[in-house]
Amino acid sequence: MRRSWWRRNAAALCALVVLIPASVVALDILEFGAVRNATRAVAAGETTRIDGWEFGPVTVAPLDADAVGAPAGSSPVVVTIPVAAGPQGVSCLLPSVHEPTTGREWRTITTLEWQPDPEDPTFCTSEPTVPYDLSYAVLLPGDAGGPLVVELPLGTPDGLIDVSFDIGG
Amino acid sequence: MRPALTWATAVVLLVAAWLVAAVTPDGEQRMADPFRVSAEIGTPAEGRNVGVTIRNLTLADRVTTGGWFAEGTWLVVELDAWAVHTELPASLGVAYLVLGDRTFAASERPGGYDTDASLYGTGLRVGFRQSGSLAFELPEDAATESGTLQLALGLTSSAIDPEPSLQGDSVIELPVDLATLPHVAERALPPTEWAAR
């Protein structure tokens, strides 16, 4: 009498039972290159804490295009990120403004006639023990209607974390 | 499974694999080909994340900007440039003039004197066009040749080896016949500024 298909392939099936869970576990454990953590989303008006540092609430305020030498039809803005510094070991990369509905992304601009408050640092530092603001100018086109998101990449001992601050419409 | 069916399946799979290999152009060697976008003078040309309108090309025996000048055989390309969807990053750092088997990168000299005198390596903006120029310093015998102008995003350091910097992304290409271009004694390089849309 001919053996059933299940019996004939019993060894292969047993191997699958072991290998499939083992692959899932291995993918979860192994680190492939640099660690890029999941993006941390922060709702409008909210703050977030990372390694003893607190960031937010992030605001975006319009600038006078003529006064800062921005091109006609543009909407220059100032992105302000309040920071309450924690212990050393956290660094900030430059923020960027994203428009999720169109996929467009803008970086900070330094060629406008606008300067941040000289009292505030221009990068993440744990030197001031009092909270400070990081402020950057960003040149948006007039049709960037939002909703907008400010993305701030942070370097931490646990790897890079993208913090995504919802700004609203 | 019957032996005959097993063999037939194996043959079908082998033929299918051969077909896939046969219709794949040049195999893996072409996987990193650039996506070429043909440009015409005065007409916007857009790739994945780079857009340009090449306005005119001029040969000059001397280029100037501010107090700086340089003599020789110069090709001055006036253009508008912009990023399509992201500024992270979007630097106009790949600018080649290919003449036969010779490839020339845009000169870093004007921008080295005055960053506003060249669009080479300039960060492009989404939603805004910047007008300016690229200048190529050429040997004298190149002024009668024809070839192709290639523009793409990248780092200006890519001038060291053109091959990798043109891989896997859009390259704006404009046919150029240097012999038919206007040839002037001196050309003042236009400053980089916001362009009217």
Coordinates of C-alpha atoms in Angstrom, one line a residue:
Chain A
M1 CA 0.0 0.0 0.0
R2 CA 1.3 3.4 -1.0
R3 CA 2.1 5.8 2.0
S4 CA 0.2 9.1 2.3
W5 CA 1.9 12.3 1.1
W6 CA 2.1 13.6 4.7
R7 CA 4.0 10.5 5.8
R8 CA 6.4 10.6 2.8
N9 CA 7.2 14.3 3.6
A10 CA 7.3 14.0 7.3
A11 CA 11.0 14.9 7.6
A12 CA 10.6 18.0 5.5
L13 CA 7.5 19.1 7.4
C14 CA 9.3 18.7 10.7
A15 CA 12.2 20.8 9.3
L16 CA 9.7 23.6 8.4
V17 CA 8.1 23.5 11.8
V18 CA 11.6 24.2 13.3
L19 CA 13.0 26.6 10.6
I20 CA 10.1 29.0 10.2
P21 CA 9.9 30.0 13.9
A22 CA 13.7 30.1 14.0
S23 CA 13.8 32.5 11.0
V24 CA 11.3 34.8 12.6
V25 CA 13.3 34.8 15.9
A26 CA 16.6 35.4 14.1
L27 CA 15.2 38.4 12.1
D28 CA 14.1 39.9 15.4
I29 CA 17.4 39.4 17.1
L30 CA 20.0 40.1 14.5
E31 CA 21.0 43.8 13.9
F32 CA 21.4 44.7 10.3
G33 CA 23.8 47.6 10.1
A34 CA 23.0 50.9 12.0
V35 CA 20.0 51.0 14.3
R36 CA 17.2 53.2 13.0
N37 CA 14.5 53.2 15.5
A38 CA 10.8 53.6 14.7
T39 CA 9.6 57.1 14.2
R40 CA 8.1 58.6 17.4
A41 CA 4.9 60.6 16.5
V42 CA 4.1 63.5 18.8
A43 CA 0.6 65.1 18.6
A44 CA 0.2 68.8 18.0
G45 CA 0.8 70.8 21.2
E46 CA 2.4 67.8 23.0
T47 CA 6.0 67.2 24.3
T48 CA 8.0 64.0 24.3
R49 CA 10.8 62.8 26.6
I50 CA 13.9 60.9 25.4
D51 CA 16.7 59.9 27.7
G52 CA 15.9 62.6 30.2
W53 CA 15.5 65.3 27.5
E54 CA 12.1 66.9 26.8
F55 CA 11.3 68.3 23.3
G56 CA 8.2 70.3 22.4
P57 CA 5.6 71.6 21.9
V58 CA 6.9 72.5 18.4
T59 CA 5.5 75.6 16.8
V60 CA 5.7 77.0 13.3
A61 CA 5.2 80.8 12.9
P62 CA 5.1 82.8 9.7
L63 CA 7.8 85.3 8.8
D64 CA 7.3 88.5 6.7
A65 CA 8.5 87.4 3.3
D66 CA 9.5 90.9 2.2
A67 CA 11.3 91.7 5.5
V68 CA 13.5 88.5 5.3
G69 CA 14.3 88.7 1.6
A70 CA 12.2 85.7 0.6
P71 CA 11.0 85.3 -3.0
A72 CA 7.6 86.6 -4.0
G73 CA 4.8 84.1 -3.4
S74 CA 6.7 82.3 -0.7
S75 CA 5.7 81.5 2.9
P76 CA 8.8 81.6 5.1
V77 CA 8.3 80.3 8.6
V78 CA 10.2 79.8 11.8
V79 CA 10.2 76.4 13.4
T80 CA 10.7 76.6 17.1
I81 CA 11.6 73.5 19.2
P82 CA 11.6 74.1 23.0
V83 CA 14.3 71.9 24.6
A84 CA 14.7 71.0 28.3
A85 CA 18.2 69.4 28.2
G86 CA 19.0 66.2 30.0
P87 CA 22.3 64.4 30.5
Q88 CA 24.9 64.3 27.8
G89 CA 24.7 61.8 25.0
V90 CA 21.8 63.1 23.0
S91 CA 22.4 65.1 19.8
C92 CA 20.0 66.7 17.3
L93 CA 20.3 66.8 13.5
L94 CA 18.7 69.7 11.6
P95 CA 14.9 69.5 11.5
S96 CA 12.9 69.4 8.3
V97 CA 9.3 70.2 7.4
H98 CA 7.2 67.6 5.7
E99 CA 3.8 67.8 3.9
P100 CA 2.5 64.2 4.1
T101 CA -0.3 64.8 1.6
T102 CA 2.1 65.6 -1.2
G103 CA 5.4 64.0 0.1
R104 CA 7.2 67.3 -0.2
E105 CA 10.1 68.0 2.2
W106 CA 11.9 71.3 3.0
R107 CA 15.1 71.7 5.0
T108 CA 16.2 74.7 7.0
I109 CA 17.6 77.8 5.2
T110 CA 20.3 80.1 6.4
T111 CA 20.3 82.7 3.5
L112 CA 17.2 84.6 4.7
E113 CA 17.7 87.9 6.5
W114 CA 16.6 86.3 9.8
Q115 CA 18.6 85.2 12.9
P116 CA 17.5 83.2 15.9
D117 CA 17.7 84.7 19.3
P118 CA 21.4 85.0 20.1
E119 CA 20.7 83.9 23.7
D120 CA 19.6 80.5 22.5
P121 CA 21.9 77.7 21.3
T122 CA 21.7 76.7 17.6
F123 CA 22.2 73.0 18.4
C124 CA 21.3 70.5 21.1
T125 CA 23.5 71.0 24.1
S126 CA 23.2 70.1 27.8
E127 CA 25.1 73.3 28.8
P128 CA 22.2 75.6 29.7
T129 CA 20.4 74.1 32.7
V130 CA 17.3 76.2 31.9
P131 CA 15.1 75.3 29.0
Y132 CA 15.9 76.9 25.6
D133 CA 14.5 77.1 22.1
L134 CA 16.0 75.8 18.9
S135 CA 14.8 78.0 16.1
Y136 CA 15.3 77.6 12.4
A137 CA 13.9 79.4 9.3
V138 CA 12.3 77.2 6.6
L139 CA 11.2 78.5 3.2
L140 CA 7.9 77.1 2.2
P141 CA 6.1 77.8 -1.1
G142 CA 2.8 79.6 -0.9
D143 CA 0.9 76.4 -1.8
A144 CA 2.2 74.4 1.1
G145 CA -1.1 74.4 2.9
G146 CA -0.5 71.6 5.3
P147 CA -1.1 69.6 7.4
L148 CA 2.6 69.9 8.2
V149 CA 4.9 67.7 10.2
V150 CA 8.3 68.8 11.7
E151 CA 10.8 65.9 11.8
L152 CA 13.7 66.1 14.2
P153 CA 16.3 63.3 14.0
L154 CA 17.9 62.6 17.4
G155 CA 21.1 60.7 18.0
T156 CA 20.8 58.7 21.2
P157 CA 22.8 55.9 22.8
D158 CA 20.2 53.6 21.5
G159 CA 20.6 54.8 17.9
L160 CA 18.9 57.3 15.7
I161 CA 15.3 58.3 16.5
D162 CA 13.1 60.3 14.2
V163 CA 10.7 62.4 16.2
S164 CA 7.8 63.6 14.1
F165 CA 5.9 66.6 15.5
D166 CA 2.4 67.1 14.1
I167 CA 1.8 70.8 13.5
G168 CA -1.7 70.7 12.2
G169 CA -3.1 72.6 9.2
Chain B
M1 CA 3.9 13.2 -8.1
R2 CA 4.5 11.0 -11.2
P3 CA 8.0 11.0 -12.6
A4 CA 6.9 12.3 -16.0
L5 CA 5.1 15.2 -14.4
T6 CA 8.1 16.0 -12.3
W7 CA 10.4 16.2 -15.3
A8 CA 7.9 18.2 -17.3
T9 CA 7.6 20.8 -14.4
A10 CA 11.4 21.0 -14.2
V11 CA 11.7 21.6 -18.0
V12 CA 9.0 24.3 -17.9
L13 CA 10.7 26.1 -15.0
L14 CA 14.1 25.9 -16.7
V15 CA 12.7 27.4 -19.9
A16 CA 10.9 30.1 -17.9
A17 CA 14.2 31.0 -16.2
W18 CA 16.0 31.1 -19.5
L19 CA 13.3 33.4 -20.9
V20 CA 13.6 35.8 -17.9
A21 CA 17.4 35.9 -18.4
A22 CA 17.1 36.4 -22.1
V23 CA 14.7 39.3 -21.9
T24 CA 16.7 41.1 -19.1
P25 CA 18.9 43.6 -21.0
D26 CA 22.5 42.9 -20.3
G27 CA 21.7 41.2 -17.0
E28 CA 22.8 42.9 -13.8
Q29 CA 25.2 45.2 -15.6
R30 CA 22.2 47.5 -16.5
M31 CA 20.5 47.5 -13.1
A32 CA 22.1 50.8 -12.1
D33 CA 21.5 52.6 -15.4
P34 CA 20.6 56.3 -15.1
F35 CA 17.0 57.4 -16.0
R36 CA 17.7 59.7 -18.9
V37 CA 15.5 62.7 -19.4
S38 CA 15.9 64.6 -22.7
A39 CA 16.0 68.4 -22.4
E40 CA 15.5 71.2 -24.9
I41 CA 16.5 74.8 -24.7
G42 CA 13.9 76.9 -23.0
T43 CA 11.6 73.9 -22.0
P44 CA 11.4 72.6 -18.4
A45 CA 12.8 69.1 -18.0
E46 CA 12.0 67.1 -14.8
G47 CA 13.5 63.9 -13.4
R48 CA 12.8 62.1 -10.1
N49 CA 13.9 65.0 -7.9
V50 CA 15.6 67.4 -10.2
G51 CA 14.1 69.9 -12.6
V52 CA 15.9 72.4 -14.9
T53 CA 15.1 74.8 -17.7
I54 CA 18.3 75.4 -19.7
R55 CA 18.0 78.9 -21.1
N56 CA 21.1 79.3 -23.2
L57 CA 24.7 78.2 -23.9
T58 CA 27.5 80.5 -24.8
L59 CA 31.2 80.0 -25.5
A60 CA 33.4 82.7 -24.0
D61 CA 37.2 83.5 -24.0
R62 CA 36.9 85.0 -20.6
V63 CA 34.4 84.7 -17.7
T64 CA 34.1 87.3 -14.9
T65 CA 32.3 87.6 -11.6
G66 CA 32.9 90.5 -9.2
G67 CA 36.6 91.1 -9.3
W68 CA 37.5 87.6 -10.5
F69 CA 38.1 86.6 -14.1
A70 CA 39.6 83.6 -15.9
E71 CA 40.7 83.4 -19.5
G72 CA 40.5 80.3 -21.7
T73 CA 37.7 78.4 -23.5
W74 CA 34.6 78.5 -21.4
L75 CA 31.1 77.1 -22.0
V76 CA 28.6 79.0 -19.9
V77 CA 25.3 77.3 -19.4
E78 CA 22.5 79.6 -18.0
L79 CA 19.6 77.7 -16.4
D80 CA 16.9 77.6 -13.8
A81 CA 17.0 74.6 -11.4
W82 CA 14.8 73.2 -8.7
A83 CA 14.0 70.1 -6.6
V84 CA 10.8 68.3 -7.3
H85 CA 9.7 66.8 -4.0
T86 CA 12.5 66.8 -1.4
E87 CA 15.4 69.1 -0.3
L88 CA 17.0 66.2 1.7
P89 CA 19.3 66.2 -0.1
A90 CA 19.1 67.9 -3.5
S91 CA 22.4 69.4 -4.6
L92 CA 23.1 70.1 -8.2
G93 CA 26.5 68.5 -7.9
V94 CA 26.7 66.4 -11.1
A95 CA 27.3 68.5 -14.2
Y96 CA 29.2 66.9 -17.1
L97 CA 29.9 67.8 -20.7
V98 CA 30.7 64.6 -22.6
L99 CA 32.6 65.2 -25.8
G100 CA 33.5 62.0 -27.5
D101 CA 35.5 59.9 -25.1
R102 CA 36.3 63.0 -23.0
T103 CA 34.1 64.0 -20.0
F104 CA 34.5 67.5 -18.4
A105 CA 33.0 68.4 -15.0
A106 CA 31.7 71.9 -14.4
S107 CA 34.4 74.2 -13.0
E108 CA 34.5 74.9 -9.3
R109 CA 36.6 78.0 -9.9
P110 CA 33.8 80.7 -10.2
G111 CA 31.9 79.3 -7.2
G112 CA 35.1 79.1 -5.2
Y113 CA 35.5 82.8 -5.6
D114 CA 31.9 83.7 -5.1
T115 CA 29.3 81.0 -4.2
D116 CA 26.6 83.1 -5.9
A117 CA 28.5 82.9 -9.2
S118 CA 27.7 79.2 -9.9
L119 CA 24.8 76.8 -9.4
Y120 CA 27.3 74.0 -9.3
G121 CA 26.8 72.2 -5.9
T122 CA 23.9 74.6 -4.9
G123 CA 21.2 73.1 -2.8
L124 CA 17.9 73.1 -4.8
R125 CA 14.6 74.1 -3.3
V126 CA 11.1 72.6 -3.6
G127 CA 8.6 75.0 -5.0
F128 CA 11.2 77.6 -5.9
R129 CA 13.4 78.0 -9.0
Q130 CA 16.9 79.4 -8.7
S131 CA 18.5 80.9 -11.8
G132 CA 22.2 81.0 -12.4
S133 CA 24.9 79.4 -14.4
L134 CA 27.3 76.5 -14.7
A135 CA 30.7 77.1 -16.3
F136 CA 32.9 74.5 -18.0
E137 CA 36.6 75.2 -18.6
L138 CA 37.5 73.4 -21.8
P139 CA 40.6 72.8 -23.9
E140 CA 40.7 75.1 -27.0
D141 CA 40.3 72.2 -29.5
A142 CA 36.9 71.3 -27.8
A143 CA 35.2 74.4 -29.1
T144 CA 34.2 72.7 -32.4
E145 CA 33.0 69.4 -31.0
S146 CA 29.6 68.2 -30.2
G147 CA 28.4 66.0 -27.3
T148 CA 26.0 65.9 -24.4
L149 CA 25.4 68.1 -21.3
Q150 CA 24.4 65.9 -18.3
L151 CA 22.9 67.3 -15.1
A152 CA 22.0 65.4 -12.0
L153 CA 21.8 65.5 -8.2
G154 CA 24.9 64.5 -6.3
L155 CA 28.0 65.8 -4.6
T156 CA 30.5 67.9 -6.5
S157 CA 33.2 65.4 -5.4
S158 CA 31.6 63.0 -8.0
A159 CA 33.8 64.8 -10.6
I160 CA 36.5 62.4 -9.5
D161 CA 34.8 59.5 -11.1
P162 CA 31.7 60.2 -13.4
E163 CA 30.6 56.6 -13.6
P164 CA 29.0 56.0 -10.1
S165 CA 27.5 59.5 -9.9
L166 CA 25.2 58.8 -12.8
Q167 CA 23.8 55.5 -11.5
G168 CA 20.3 54.8 -10.6
D169 CA 18.8 58.3 -10.7
S170 CA 17.5 60.8 -13.2
V171 CA 20.0 62.5 -15.5
I172 CA 18.9 65.5 -17.6
E173 CA 20.6 65.4 -21.0
L174 CA 20.9 68.1 -23.6
P175 CA 22.6 67.5 -27.0
V176 CA 25.2 70.2 -27.5
D177 CA 27.0 71.3 -30.7
L178 CA 29.7 73.7 -29.6
A179 CA 30.5 74.8 -33.1
T180 CA 27.1 76.4 -33.6
L181 CA 27.0 78.3 -30.2
P182 CA 27.6 82.0 -30.0
H183 CA 31.2 82.7 -29.1
V184 CA 31.9 86.0 -27.2
A185 CA 35.1 87.6 -25.9
E186 CA 33.8 88.0 -22.4
R187 CA 30.9 86.8 -20.3
A188 CA 29.9 88.1 -16.9
L189 CA 28.5 85.1 -14.9
P190 CA 25.0 85.9 -13.7
P191 CA 24.4 85.8 -10.0
T192 CA 22.4 82.9 -8.5
E193 CA 19.0 84.3 -7.6
W194 CA 15.3 83.4 -7.3
A195 CA 13.7 82.9 -10.7
A196 CA 10.3 84.0 -11.7
R197 CA 8.1 81.0 -12.3

